[in-house]
Coordinates of C-alpha atoms and ligand atoms in Angstrom, one line a residue:
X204 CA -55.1 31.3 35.0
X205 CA -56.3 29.2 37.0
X206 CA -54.8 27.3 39.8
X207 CA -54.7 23.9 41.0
X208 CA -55.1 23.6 45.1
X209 CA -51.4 22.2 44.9
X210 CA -50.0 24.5 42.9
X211 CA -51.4 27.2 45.1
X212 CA -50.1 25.3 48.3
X213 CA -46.6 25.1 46.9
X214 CA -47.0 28.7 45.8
X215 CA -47.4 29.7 49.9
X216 CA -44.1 27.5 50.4
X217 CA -41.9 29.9 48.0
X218 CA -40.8 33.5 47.4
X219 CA -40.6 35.5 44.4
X220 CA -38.7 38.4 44.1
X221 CA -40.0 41.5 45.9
X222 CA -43.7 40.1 45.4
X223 CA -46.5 39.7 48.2
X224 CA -47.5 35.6 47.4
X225 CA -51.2 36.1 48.3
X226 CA -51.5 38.9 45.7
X227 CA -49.4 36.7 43.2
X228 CA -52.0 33.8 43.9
X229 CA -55.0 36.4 43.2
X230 CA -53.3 36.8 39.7
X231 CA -50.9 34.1 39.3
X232 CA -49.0 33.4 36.5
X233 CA -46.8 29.9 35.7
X234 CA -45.4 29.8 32.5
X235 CA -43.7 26.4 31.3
X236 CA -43.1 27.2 28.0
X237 CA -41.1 30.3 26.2
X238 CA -39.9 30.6 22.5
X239 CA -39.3 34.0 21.1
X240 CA -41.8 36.4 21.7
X241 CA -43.6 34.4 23.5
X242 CA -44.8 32.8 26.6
X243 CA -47.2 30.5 27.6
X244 CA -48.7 29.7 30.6
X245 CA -49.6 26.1 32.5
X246 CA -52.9 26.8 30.9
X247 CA -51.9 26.6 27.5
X248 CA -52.4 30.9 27.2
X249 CA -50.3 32.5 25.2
X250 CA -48.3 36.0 26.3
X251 CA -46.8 38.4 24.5
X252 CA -43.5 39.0 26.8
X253 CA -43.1 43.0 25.6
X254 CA -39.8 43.2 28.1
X255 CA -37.6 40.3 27.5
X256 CA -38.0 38.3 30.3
X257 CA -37.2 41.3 32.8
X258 CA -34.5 43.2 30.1
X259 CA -33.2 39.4 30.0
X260 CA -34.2 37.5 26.7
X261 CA -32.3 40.2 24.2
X262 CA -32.6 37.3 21.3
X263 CA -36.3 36.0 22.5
X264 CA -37.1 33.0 24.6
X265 CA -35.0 29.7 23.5
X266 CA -33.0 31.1 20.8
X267 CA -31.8 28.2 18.5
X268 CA -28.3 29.4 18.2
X269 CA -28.1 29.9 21.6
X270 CA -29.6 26.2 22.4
X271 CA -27.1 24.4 20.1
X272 CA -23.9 26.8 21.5
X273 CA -24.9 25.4 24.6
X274 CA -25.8 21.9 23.4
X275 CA -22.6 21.5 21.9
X276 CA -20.6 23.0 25.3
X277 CA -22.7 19.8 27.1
X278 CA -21.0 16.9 25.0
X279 CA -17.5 18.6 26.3
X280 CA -17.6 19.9 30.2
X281 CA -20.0 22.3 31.8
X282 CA -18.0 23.5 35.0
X283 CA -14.3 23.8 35.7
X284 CA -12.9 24.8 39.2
X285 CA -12.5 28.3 39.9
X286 CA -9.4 28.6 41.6
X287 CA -7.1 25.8 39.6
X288 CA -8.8 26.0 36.2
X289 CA -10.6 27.5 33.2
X290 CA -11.8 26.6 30.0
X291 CA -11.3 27.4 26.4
X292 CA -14.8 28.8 25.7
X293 CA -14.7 31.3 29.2
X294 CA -10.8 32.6 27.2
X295 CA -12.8 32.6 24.2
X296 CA -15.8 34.2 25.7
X297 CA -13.5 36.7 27.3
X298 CA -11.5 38.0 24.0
X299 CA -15.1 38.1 22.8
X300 CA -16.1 40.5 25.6
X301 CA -13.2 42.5 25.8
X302 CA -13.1 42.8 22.0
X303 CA -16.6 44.8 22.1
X304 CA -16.3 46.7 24.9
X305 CA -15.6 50.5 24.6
X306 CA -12.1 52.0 25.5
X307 CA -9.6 49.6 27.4
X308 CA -12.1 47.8 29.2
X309 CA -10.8 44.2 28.4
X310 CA -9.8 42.7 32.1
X311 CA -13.0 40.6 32.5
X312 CA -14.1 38.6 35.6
X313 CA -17.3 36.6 34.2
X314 CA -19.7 36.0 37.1
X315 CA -23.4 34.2 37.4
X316 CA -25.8 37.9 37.0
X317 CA -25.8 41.0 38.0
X318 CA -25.1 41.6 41.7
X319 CA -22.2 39.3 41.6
X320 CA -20.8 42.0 38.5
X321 CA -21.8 45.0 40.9
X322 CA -20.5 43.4 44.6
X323 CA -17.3 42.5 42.9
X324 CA -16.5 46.1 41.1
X325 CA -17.4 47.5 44.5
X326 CA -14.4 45.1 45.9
X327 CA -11.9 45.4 43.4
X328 CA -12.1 49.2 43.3
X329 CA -11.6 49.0 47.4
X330 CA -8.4 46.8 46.4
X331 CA -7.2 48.8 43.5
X332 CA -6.5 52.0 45.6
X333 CA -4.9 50.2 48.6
X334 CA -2.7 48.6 46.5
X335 CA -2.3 51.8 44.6
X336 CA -1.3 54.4 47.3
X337 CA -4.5 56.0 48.4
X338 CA -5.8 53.6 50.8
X339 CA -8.3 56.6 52.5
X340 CA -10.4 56.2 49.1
X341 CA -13.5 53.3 50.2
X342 CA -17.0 55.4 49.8
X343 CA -19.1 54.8 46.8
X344 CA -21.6 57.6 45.2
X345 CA -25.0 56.4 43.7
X346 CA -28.4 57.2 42.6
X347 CA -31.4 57.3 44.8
X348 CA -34.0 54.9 43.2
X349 CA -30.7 53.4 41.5
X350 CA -31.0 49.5 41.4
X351 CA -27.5 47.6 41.9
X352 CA -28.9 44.5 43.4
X353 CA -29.8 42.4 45.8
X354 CA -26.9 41.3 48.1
X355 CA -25.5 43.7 50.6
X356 CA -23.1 45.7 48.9
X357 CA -25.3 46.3 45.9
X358 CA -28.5 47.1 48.0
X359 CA -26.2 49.4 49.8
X360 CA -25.2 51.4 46.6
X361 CA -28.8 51.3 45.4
X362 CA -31.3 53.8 46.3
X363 CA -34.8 52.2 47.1
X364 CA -35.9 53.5 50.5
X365 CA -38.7 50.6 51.5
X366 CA -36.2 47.7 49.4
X367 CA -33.2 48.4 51.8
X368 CA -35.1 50.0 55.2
X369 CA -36.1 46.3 56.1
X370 CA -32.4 45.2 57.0
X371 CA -30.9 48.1 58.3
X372 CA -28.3 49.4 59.4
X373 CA -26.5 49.4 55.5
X374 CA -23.1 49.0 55.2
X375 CA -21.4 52.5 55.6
X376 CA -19.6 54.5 52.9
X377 CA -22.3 54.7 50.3
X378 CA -23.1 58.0 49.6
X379 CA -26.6 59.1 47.6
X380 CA -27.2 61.9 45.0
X381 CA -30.4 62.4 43.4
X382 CA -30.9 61.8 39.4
X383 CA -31.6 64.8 37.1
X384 CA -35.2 63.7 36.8
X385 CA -35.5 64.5 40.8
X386 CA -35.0 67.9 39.8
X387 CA -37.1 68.7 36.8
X388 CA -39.9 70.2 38.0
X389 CA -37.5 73.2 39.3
X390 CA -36.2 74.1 36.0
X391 CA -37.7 74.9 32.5
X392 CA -35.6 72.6 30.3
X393 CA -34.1 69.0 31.0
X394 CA -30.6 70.3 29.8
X395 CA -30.4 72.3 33.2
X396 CA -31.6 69.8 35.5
X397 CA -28.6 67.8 34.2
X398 CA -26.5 70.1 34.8
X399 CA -27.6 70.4 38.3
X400 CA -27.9 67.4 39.1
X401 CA -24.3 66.3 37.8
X402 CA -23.0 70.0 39.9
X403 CA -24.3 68.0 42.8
X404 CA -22.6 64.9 42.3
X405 CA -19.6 66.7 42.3
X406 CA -20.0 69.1 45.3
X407 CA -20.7 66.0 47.0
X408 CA -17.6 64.5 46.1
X409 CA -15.6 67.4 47.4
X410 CA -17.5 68.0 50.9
X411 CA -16.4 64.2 51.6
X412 CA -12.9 64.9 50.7
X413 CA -12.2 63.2 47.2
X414 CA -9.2 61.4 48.9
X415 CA -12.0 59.4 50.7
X416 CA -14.7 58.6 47.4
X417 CA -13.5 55.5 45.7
X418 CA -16.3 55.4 42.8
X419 CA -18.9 56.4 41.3
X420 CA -21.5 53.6 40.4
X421 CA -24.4 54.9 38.1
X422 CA -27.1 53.2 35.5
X423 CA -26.8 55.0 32.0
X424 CA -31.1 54.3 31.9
X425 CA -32.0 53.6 35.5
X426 CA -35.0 50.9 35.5
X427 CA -36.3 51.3 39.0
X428 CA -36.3 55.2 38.6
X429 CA -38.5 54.8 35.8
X430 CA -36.5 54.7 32.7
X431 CA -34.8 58.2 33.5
X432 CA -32.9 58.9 31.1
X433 CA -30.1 61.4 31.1
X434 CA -28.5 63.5 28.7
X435 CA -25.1 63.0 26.8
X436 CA -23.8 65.9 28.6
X437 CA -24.7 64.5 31.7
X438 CA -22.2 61.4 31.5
X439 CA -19.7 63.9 30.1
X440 CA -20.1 65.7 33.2
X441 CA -19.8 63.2 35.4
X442 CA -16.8 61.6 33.3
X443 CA -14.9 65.0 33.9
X444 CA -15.4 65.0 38.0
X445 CA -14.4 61.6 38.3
X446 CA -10.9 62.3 36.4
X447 CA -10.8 65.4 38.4
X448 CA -11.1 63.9 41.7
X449 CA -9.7 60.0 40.7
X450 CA -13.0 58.6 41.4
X451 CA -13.8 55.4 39.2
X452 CA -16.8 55.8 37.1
X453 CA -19.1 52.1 37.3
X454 CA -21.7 51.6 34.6
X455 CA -24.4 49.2 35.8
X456 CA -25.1 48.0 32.2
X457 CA -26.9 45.1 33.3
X458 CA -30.3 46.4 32.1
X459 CA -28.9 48.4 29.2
X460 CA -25.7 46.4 27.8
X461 CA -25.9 44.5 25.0
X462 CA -27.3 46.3 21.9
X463 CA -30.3 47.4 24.2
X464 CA -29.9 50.6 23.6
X465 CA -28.5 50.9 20.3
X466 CA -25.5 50.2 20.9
X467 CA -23.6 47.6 22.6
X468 CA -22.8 49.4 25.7
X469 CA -25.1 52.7 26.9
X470 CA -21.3 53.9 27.2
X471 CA -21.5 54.0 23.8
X472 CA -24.9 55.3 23.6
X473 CA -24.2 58.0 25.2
X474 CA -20.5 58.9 23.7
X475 CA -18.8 58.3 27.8
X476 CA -16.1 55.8 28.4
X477 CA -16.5 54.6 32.2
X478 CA -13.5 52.6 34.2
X479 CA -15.6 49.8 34.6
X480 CA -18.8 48.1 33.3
X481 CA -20.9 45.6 35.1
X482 CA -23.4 43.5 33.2
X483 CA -25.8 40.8 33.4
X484 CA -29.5 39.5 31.9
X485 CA -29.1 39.8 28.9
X486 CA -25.3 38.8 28.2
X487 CA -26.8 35.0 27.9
X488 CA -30.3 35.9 26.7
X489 CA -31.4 34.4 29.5
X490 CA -30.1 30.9 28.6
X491 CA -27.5 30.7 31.4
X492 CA -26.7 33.0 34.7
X493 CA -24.1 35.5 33.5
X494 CA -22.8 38.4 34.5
X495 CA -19.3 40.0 33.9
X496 CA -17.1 42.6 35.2
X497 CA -15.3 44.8 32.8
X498 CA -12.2 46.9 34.4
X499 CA -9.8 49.3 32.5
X500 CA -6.0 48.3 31.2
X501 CA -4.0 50.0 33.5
X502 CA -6.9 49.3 36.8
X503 CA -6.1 45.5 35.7
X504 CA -2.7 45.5 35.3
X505 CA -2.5 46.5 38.7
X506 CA -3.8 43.4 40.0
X507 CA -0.6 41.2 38.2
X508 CA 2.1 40.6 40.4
X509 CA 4.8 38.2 41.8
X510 CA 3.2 35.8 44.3
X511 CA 5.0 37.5 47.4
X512 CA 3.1 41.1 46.5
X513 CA -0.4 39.6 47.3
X514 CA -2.0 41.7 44.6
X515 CA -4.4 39.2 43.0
X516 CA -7.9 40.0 43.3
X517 CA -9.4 38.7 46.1
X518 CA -12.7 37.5 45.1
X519 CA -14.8 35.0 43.3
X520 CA -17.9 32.5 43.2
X521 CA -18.4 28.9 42.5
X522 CA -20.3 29.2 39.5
X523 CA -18.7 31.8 37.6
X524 CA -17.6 32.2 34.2
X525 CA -18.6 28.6 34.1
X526 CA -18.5 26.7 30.2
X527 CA -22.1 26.4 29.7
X528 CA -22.8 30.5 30.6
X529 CA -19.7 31.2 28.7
X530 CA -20.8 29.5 25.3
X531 CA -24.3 30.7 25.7
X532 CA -22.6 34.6 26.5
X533 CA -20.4 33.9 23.2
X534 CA -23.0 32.7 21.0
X535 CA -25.0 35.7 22.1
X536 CA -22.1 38.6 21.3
X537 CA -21.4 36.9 18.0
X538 CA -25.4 36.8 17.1
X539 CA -25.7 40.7 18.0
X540 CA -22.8 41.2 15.9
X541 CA -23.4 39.3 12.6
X542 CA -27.3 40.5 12.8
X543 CA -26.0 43.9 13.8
X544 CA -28.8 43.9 16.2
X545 CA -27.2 47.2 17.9
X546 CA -28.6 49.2 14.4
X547 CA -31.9 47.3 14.9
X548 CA -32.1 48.4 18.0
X549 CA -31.9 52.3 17.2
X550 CA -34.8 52.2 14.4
X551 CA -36.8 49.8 15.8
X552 CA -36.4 51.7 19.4
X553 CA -37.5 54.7 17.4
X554 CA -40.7 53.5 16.0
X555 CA -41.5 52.0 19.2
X556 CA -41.2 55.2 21.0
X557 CA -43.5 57.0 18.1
X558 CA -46.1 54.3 18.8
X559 CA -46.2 54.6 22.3
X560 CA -46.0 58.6 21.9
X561 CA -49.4 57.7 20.8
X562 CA -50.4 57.3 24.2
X563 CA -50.7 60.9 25.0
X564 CA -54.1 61.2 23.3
X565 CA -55.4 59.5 26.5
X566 CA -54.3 62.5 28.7
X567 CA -52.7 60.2 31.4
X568 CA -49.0 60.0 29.8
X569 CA -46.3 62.6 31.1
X570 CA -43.5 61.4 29.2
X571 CA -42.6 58.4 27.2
X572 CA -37.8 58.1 27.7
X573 CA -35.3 55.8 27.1
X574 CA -33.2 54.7 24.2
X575 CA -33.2 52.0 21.3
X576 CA -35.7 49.2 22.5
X577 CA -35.8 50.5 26.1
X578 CA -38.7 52.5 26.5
X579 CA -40.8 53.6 29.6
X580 CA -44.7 55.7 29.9
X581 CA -45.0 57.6 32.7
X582 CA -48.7 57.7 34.0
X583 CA -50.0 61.0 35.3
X584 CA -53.7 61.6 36.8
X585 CA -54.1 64.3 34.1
X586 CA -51.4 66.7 32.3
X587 CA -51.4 70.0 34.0
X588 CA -50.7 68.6 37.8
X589 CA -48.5 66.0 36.7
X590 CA -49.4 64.2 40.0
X591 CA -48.8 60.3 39.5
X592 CA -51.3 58.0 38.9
X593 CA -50.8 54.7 41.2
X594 CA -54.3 53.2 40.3
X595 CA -54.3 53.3 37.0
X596 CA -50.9 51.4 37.0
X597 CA -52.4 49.1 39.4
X598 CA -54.8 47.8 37.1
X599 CA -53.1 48.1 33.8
X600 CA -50.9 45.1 35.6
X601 CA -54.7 43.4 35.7
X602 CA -55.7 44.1 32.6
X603 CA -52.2 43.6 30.5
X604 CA -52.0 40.0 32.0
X605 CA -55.6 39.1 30.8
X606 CA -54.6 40.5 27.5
X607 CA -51.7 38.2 27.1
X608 CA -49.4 40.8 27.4
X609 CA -46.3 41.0 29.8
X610 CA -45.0 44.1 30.5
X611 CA -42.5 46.3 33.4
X612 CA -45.2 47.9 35.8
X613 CA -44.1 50.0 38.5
X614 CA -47.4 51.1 38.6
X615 CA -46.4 55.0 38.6
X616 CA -44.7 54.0 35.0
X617 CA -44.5 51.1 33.3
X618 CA -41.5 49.8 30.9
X619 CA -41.2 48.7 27.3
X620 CA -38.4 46.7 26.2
X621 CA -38.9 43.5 23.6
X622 CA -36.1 41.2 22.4
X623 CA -34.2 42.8 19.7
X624 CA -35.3 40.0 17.2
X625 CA -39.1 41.9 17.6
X626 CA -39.9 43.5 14.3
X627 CA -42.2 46.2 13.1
X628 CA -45.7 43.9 13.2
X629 CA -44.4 42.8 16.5
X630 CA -44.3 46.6 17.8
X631 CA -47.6 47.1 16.5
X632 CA -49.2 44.4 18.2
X633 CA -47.3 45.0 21.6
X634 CA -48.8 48.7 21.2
X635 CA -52.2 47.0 19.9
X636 CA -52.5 45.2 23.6
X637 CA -51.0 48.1 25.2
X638 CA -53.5 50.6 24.2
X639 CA -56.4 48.4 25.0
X640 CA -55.1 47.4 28.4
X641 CA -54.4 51.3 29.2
X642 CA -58.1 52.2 27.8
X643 CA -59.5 49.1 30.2
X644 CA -57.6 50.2 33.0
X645 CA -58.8 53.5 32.8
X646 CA -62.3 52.7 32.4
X647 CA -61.8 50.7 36.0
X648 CA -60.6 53.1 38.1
X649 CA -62.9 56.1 36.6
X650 CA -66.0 53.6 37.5
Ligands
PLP709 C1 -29.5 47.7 36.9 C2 -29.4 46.4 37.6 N1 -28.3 46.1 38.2 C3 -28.1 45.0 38.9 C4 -29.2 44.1 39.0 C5 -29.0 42.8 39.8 O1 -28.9 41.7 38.9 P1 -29.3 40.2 39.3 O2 -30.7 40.2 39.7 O3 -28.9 39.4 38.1 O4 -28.4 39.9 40.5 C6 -30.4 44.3 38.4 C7 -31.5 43.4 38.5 O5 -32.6 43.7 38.2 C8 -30.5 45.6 37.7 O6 -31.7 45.9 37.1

């Protein structure tokens, strides 16, 4: 598109996430329109958004019952104050929560995205074990090339050298462990490299001295690793060393929560109950900022107290759980669940993943992972090194864009994940502008 000479001035004056504004300016893109599938841009272009927003958008842009949930919340009050009041629709969208959430996970602090979910588990499972007799137990375990978030304690559990070496020193007590995908190349089948991997989790645990490692915090489908996707046995694994060792187990299901990846929760995806879920994007399909914390029964219950015991949790924002997020997070659930979009999500993730499978005829695809309708391609420079192919990346972000198409670049990978009201046509088309980006992009960095 093209830009006006104020639009690019005002562009100079703000920042968007993680991006470089003179390269955004080279290939900029405003959009001031969305509905469904679609975006459109100041220009009047039309793009087909093949992630959701960013893994946000899980019922498409605008989605009308969504719009009148929250029209209707507007006529009646659209903040109350956190520390002397709620409203009926946050109850309402808590019971809601709680009621689809796997194992006993129904204490619920509602916050406004995703780091708020992820700084406040990291609090309240500091809290929980001082007030619980092991007050030695403060260090967290994560992922390198995890993503947790962008305020300090999240950045500190994730695992993004050149995202976090900018303000150092981190906060201390965050531990890192690599994924299983680190490790693949040393062993002849996946199911091994699990193992390892999960072996070192736990050796790690013990050469800190468990009585020290409050949690474990872990994406079920890590984004910023490129889609890596675990096995079930994996999460068992890890399941058994946190019980062994009373570590809590954190899911960061704020990419994959919400019928994502065929079922509401990974957790369930992948057959492991954790102690606590965070989530975010897509709880309000992008309507609203929302984010929620989900803690075990008995974790909760030990947070209730007279006055005098000081036991409360000692944390909170403004904005959160607010009326307006809270009807748009309800009327979100309750969609999912009357359109059962969780099933959708498993058949329509399959014949996604066949399509893009499809991709491997061009001899620059390694692998294509994920789950339901979260898919990644990971680009190669040819199939027998397996060495990664930056350029091509680089300019399939070019060439997708002028092909109207919207996708998760990394550039060494690139993500797949439409809204779950997407249907088969829509998969075909996504593919369609997929395959002829990939096929441009190629024939611009062989020239
Ligand atoms: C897995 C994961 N966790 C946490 C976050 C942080 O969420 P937010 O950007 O809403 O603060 C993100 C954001 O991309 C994410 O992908």
């Amino acid at each position: 598109m093209q830009l006006t000479p104020r639009q690019e001035k005002l562009l100079k004056l703000t920042f968007l996430d993680y991006t470089q504004m003179s390269a955004f300016i080279e290939t900029p893109l405003i959009i001031n329109k969305a509905e469904g599938l679609y975006y459109w841009d100041a220009d009047g272009k039309r793009y087909l958004d093949a992630i959701g927003g960013i893994f946000v958008a899980i019922l498409g842009h605008r989605h009308p019952r969504v719009m009148e949930a929250m029209r209707r919340q507007m006529e009646q009050i659209t903040f109350t104050p956190p520390m002397h009041g709620i409203s009926d629709v946050t109850l309402d969208f808590i019971e809601k929560l709680g009621a689809v959430t796997p194992g006993t996970l129904d204490y619920i602090k509602p916050f406004s995205g995703g780091s708020e979910s992820i700084e406040s588990a990291l609090k309240y499972v500091r809290q929980y074990f001082k007030q619980t007799g092991h007050p030695g137990k403060y260090k967290f375990v994560s992922l390198y090339m995890g993503y947790h978030g962008a305020t300090f304690g999240a950045m500190a559990a994730s695992g993004s050298g050149k995202r976090k070496s900018k303000f150092e020193p981190q906060m201390g007590g965050f531990i890192k462990v690599f994924s299983p995908q680190h490790y693949r190349n040393h062993f002849s089948d996946w199911a091994s490299a699990n193992r390892f991997a999960a072996q070192m989790v736990e050796d790690i645990i013990v050469a800190e001295d468990p009585e020290t490692v409050a949690g474990l915090i872990i994406e079920p489908i890590s984004n910023t690793g490129g889609i890596v996707t675990p096995t079930s046995e994996y999460f068992e694994h890890l399941r058994a060393i946190c019980d062994r060792h009373r570590v809590i187990l954190v899911f960061d299901e704020v990419i994959t929560g919400f019928a994502r990846t065929g079922a509401m929760f990974a957790a369930q995806t992948f057959g492991v109950t954790p102690d606590i879920i965070c989530a975010g994007k897509g709880l309000s399909g992008g309507a609203m900022p929302l984010g929620a914390m989900m803690a075990r029964a008995d974790m909760g219950e030990a947070f209730l107290g007279p006055v005098e015991a000081e036991v409360q949790f000692a944390h909170g924002h403004t904005y959160a759980g607010n009326p307006l997020a809270s009807a748009a997070g309800l009327a979100v659930i309750a969609e999912i669940q009357e359109k059962h979009l969780d099933q959708k999500a498993q058949s329509l993730g399959t014949y996604l993943s066949q399509k893009l499978e499809g991709l491997k005829k061009f001899g620059v695809v390694r692998e294509v992972r994920g789950k339901g309708m979260l898919r990644g391609v990971e680009l190669v420079k040819d199939t027998r090194s397996m060495e990664p192919f930056h350029k091509l990346g680089l300019a399939l972000k070019k060439t997708a864009l002028k092909n109207g198409l919207i996708l998760r670049i990394n550039p060494d990978w690139f993500a797949v994940a439409p809204a779950l009201i997407a249907e088969e046509k829509d998969i075909d088309e996504i593919c369609g502008l997929i395959e002829k980006s990939l096929v441009e992009a190629l024939r611009e960095v062989q020239a």
